[in-house]
mmCIF file of C-alpha atoms in Angstrom:
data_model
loop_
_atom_site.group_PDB
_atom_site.id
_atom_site.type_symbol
_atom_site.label_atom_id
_atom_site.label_comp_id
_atom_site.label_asym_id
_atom_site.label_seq_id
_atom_site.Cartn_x
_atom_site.Cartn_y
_atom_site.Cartn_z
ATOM 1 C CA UNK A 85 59.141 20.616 71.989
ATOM 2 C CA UNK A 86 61.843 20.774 69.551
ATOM 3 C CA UNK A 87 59.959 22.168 66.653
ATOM 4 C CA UNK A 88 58.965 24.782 68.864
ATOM 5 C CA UNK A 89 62.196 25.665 69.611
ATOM 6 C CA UNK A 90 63.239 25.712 65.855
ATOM 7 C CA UNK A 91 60.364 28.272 65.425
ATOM 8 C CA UNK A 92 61.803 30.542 68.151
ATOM 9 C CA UNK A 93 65.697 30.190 66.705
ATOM 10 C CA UNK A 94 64.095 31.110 63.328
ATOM 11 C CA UNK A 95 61.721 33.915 64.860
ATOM 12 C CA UNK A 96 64.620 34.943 66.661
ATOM 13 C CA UNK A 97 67.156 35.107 63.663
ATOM 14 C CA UNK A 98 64.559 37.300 61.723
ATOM 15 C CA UNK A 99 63.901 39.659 64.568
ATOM 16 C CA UNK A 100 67.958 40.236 64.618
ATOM 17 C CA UNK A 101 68.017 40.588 61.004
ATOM 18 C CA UNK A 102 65.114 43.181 60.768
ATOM 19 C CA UNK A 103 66.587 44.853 63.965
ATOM 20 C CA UNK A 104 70.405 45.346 61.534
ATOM 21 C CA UNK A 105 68.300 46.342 58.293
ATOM 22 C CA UNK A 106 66.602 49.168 60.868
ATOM 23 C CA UNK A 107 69.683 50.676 62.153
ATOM 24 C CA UNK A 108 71.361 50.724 58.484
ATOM 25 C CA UNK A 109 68.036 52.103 56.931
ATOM 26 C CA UNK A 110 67.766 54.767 60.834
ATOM 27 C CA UNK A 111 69.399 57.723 59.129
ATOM 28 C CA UNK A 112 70.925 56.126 56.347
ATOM 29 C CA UNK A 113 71.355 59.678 55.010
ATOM 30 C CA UNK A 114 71.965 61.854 58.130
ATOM 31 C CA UNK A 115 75.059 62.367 57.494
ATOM 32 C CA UNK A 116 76.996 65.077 54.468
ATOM 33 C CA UNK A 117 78.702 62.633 51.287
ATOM 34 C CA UNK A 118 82.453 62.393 52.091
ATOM 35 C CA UNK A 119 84.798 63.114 49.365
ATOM 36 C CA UNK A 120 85.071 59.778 47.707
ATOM 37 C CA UNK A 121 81.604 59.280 48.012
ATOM 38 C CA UNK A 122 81.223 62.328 45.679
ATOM 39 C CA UNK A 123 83.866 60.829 43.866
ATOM 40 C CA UNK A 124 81.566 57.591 43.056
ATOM 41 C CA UNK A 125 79.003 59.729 42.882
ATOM 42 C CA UNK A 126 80.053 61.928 40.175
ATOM 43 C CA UNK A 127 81.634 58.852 38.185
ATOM 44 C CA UNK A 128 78.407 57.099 38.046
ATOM 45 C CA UNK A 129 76.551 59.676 36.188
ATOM 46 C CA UNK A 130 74.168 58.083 34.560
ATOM 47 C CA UNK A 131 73.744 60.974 31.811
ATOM 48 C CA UNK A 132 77.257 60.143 31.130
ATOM 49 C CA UNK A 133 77.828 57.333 28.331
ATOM 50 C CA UNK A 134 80.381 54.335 29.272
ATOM 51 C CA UNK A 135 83.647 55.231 28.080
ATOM 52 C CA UNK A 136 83.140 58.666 29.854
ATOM 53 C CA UNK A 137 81.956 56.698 32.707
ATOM 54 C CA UNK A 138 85.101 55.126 32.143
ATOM 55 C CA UNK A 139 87.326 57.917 31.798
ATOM 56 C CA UNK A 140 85.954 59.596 35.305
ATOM 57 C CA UNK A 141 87.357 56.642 36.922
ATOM 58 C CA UNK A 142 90.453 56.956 35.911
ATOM 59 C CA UNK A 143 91.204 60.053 36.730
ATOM 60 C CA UNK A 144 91.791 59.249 40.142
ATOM 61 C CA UNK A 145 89.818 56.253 41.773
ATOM 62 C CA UNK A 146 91.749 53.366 42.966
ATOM 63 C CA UNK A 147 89.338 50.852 43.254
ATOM 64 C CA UNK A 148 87.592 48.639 40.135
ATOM 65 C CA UNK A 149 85.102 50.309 38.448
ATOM 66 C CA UNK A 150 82.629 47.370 39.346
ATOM 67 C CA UNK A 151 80.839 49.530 42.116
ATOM 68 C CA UNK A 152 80.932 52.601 40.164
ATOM 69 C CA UNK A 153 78.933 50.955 37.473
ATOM 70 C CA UNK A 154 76.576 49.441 39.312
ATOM 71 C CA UNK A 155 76.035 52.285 40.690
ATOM 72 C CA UNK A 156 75.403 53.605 37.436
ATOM 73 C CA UNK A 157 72.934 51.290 36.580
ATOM 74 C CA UNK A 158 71.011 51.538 40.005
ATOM 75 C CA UNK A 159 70.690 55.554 39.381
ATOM 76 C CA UNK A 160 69.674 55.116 36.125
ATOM 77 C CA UNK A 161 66.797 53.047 37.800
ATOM 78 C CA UNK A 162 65.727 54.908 40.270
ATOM 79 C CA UNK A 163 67.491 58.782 39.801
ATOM 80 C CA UNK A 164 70.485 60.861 40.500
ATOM 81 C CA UNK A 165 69.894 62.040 43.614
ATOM 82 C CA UNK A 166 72.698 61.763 46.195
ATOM 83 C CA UNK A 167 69.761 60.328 48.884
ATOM 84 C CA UNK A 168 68.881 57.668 46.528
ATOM 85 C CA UNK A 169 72.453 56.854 45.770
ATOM 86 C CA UNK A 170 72.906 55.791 49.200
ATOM 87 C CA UNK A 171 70.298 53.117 49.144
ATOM 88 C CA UNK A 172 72.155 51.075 47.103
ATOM 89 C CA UNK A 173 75.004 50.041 49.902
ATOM 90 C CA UNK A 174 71.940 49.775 51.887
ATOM 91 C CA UNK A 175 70.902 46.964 49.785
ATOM 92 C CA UNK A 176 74.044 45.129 50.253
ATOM 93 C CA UNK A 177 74.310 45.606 53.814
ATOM 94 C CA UNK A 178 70.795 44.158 54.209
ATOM 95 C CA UNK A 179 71.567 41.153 51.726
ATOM 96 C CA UNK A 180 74.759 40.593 54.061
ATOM 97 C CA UNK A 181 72.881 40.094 57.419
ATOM 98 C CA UNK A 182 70.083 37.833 55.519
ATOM 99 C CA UNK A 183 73.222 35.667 54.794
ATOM 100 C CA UNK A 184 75.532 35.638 57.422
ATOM 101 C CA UNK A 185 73.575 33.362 59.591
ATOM 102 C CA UNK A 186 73.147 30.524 56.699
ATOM 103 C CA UNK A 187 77.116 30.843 56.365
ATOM 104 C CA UNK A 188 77.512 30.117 60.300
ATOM 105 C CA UNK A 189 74.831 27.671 60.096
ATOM 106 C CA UNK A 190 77.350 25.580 57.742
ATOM 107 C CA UNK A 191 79.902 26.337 59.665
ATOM 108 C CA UNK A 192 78.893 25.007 63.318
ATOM 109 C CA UNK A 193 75.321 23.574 63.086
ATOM 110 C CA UNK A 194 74.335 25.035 66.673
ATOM 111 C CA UNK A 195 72.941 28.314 67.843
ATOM 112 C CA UNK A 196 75.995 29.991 66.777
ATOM 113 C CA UNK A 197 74.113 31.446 64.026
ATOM 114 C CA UNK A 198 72.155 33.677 66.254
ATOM 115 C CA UNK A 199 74.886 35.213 68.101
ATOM 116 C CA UNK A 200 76.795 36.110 64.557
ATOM 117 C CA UNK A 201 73.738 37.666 63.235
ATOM 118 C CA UNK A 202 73.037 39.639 66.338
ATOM 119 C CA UNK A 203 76.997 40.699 65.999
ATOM 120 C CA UNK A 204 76.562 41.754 62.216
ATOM 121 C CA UNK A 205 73.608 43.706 63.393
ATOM 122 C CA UNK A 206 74.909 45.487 65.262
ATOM 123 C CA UNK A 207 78.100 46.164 63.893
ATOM 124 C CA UNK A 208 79.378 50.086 63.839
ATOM 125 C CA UNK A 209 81.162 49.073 60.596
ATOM 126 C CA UNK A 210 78.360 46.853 58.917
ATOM 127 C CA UNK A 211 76.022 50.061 59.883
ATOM 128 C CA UNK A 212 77.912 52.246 58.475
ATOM 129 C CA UNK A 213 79.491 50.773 55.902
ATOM 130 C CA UNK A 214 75.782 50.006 54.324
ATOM 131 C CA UNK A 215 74.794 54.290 54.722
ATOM 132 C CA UNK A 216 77.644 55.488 52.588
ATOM 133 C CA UNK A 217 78.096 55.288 48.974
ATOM 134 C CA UNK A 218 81.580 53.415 48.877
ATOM 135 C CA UNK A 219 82.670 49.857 47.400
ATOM 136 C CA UNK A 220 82.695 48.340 51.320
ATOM 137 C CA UNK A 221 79.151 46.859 51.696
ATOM 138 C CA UNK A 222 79.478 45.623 48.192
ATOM 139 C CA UNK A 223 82.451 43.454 48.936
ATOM 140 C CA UNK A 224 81.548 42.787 52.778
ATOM 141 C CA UNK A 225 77.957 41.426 50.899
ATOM 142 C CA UNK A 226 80.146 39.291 47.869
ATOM 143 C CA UNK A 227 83.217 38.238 50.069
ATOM 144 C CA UNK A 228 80.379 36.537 52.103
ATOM 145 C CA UNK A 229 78.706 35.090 49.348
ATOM 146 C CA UNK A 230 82.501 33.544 48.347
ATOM 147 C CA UNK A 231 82.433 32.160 51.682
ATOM 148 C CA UNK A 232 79.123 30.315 51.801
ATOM 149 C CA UNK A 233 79.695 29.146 48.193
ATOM 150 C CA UNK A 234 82.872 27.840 49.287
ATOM 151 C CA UNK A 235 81.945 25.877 52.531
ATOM 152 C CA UNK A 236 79.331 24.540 50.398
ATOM 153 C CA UNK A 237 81.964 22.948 48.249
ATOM 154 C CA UNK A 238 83.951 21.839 51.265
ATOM 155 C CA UNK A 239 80.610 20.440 52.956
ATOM 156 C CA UNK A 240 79.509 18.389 49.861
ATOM 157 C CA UNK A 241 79.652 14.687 49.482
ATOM 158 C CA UNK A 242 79.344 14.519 45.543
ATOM 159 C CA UNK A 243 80.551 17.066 43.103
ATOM 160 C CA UNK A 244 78.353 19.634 42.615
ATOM 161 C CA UNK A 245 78.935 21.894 39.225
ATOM 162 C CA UNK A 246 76.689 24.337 40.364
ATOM 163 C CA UNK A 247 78.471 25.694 44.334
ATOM 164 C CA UNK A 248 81.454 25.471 41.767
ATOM 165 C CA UNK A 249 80.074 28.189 39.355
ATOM 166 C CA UNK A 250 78.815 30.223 41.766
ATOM 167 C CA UNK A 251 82.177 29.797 44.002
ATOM 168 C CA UNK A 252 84.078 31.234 40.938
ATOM 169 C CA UNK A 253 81.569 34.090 39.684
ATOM 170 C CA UNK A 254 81.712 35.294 43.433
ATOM 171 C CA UNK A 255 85.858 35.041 44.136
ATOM 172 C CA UNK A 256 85.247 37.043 40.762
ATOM 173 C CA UNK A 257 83.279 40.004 41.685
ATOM 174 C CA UNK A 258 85.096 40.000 44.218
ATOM 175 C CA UNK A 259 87.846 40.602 43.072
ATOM 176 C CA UNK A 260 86.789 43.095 40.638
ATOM 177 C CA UNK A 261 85.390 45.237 43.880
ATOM 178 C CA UNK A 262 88.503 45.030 45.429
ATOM 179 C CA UNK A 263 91.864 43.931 44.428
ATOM 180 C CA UNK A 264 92.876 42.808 47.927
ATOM 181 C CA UNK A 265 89.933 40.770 48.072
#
């Protein structure tokens, strides 16, 4: 009986995470780039070399250039296309709901979980957050991954090098998305 009801909470977590990555990817680029969207957009040209990536950014962006160049690198994947551009925030968004419900997990080991993922799911601001090409779903997506690195730390009986690394790498990036991180 109880490892069937660990397959539903499990089958159930899933289903809420697949429902949140549908209604970030549902018209993820319905709506018109907003002007600092075309700001990041325009900075992280990738026919542009790095100091002129550089130099875009500070013209008048008040964010770290972090996003901007990973950005950079994601176009120069894929292509400069303002659609595809947008499917990079998607990304985070997505990684953010697969990991919220670990980081609630460690937090209250109960069904808690569910009901945190179903709220991140369905989330106005998670939603849209992930469809626009802005520095939010990147440092909604690392600011978690800071948390769950750091309850790890709290939650461990021996030292462990490794949640310590990864603890500092994260508080890193995110700082270097956003300074009031």
């Amino acid at each position: 009986m109880l490892r069937h009801l660990k397959l539903n909470k499990n089958f159930l977590y899933f289903f809420f995470v697949i429902i949140g990555i549908s209604t970030i990817f549902y018209q993820v680029n319905f709506e018109d780039y907003w002007i600092d969207e075309m700001q990041s957009f325009w900075i992280a040209d990738p026919k542009l070399s790095l100091s002129e990536t550089i130099q875009r950014h500070k013209i008048d962006y008040h964010t770290p250039i972090l996003f901007n160049l990973v950005l950079k690198y994601f176009l120069i994947l894929f292509n400069y296309n303002p659609e595809v551009a947008r499917y990079l925030p998607f990304i985070f968004g997505s990684l953010f709901l697969i990991i919220i419900g670990p980081i609630t997990y460690q937090v209250k080991k109960d069904n808690t979980f569910l009901f945190t993922t179903l709220i991140a799911c369905l989330s106005i601001y998670t939603i849209k957050y992930s469809q626009e090409v802005r520095p939010y779903s990147l440092l909604l997506l690392t600011s978690a991954l800071n948390i769950y690195f750091f309850l790890k730390l709290l939650n461990e009986i021996e030292n462990n090098k490794k949640n310590k690394i990864f603890y500092i790498i994260f508080s890193v990036i995110n700082y270097s998305t956003n300074p009031f991180s």
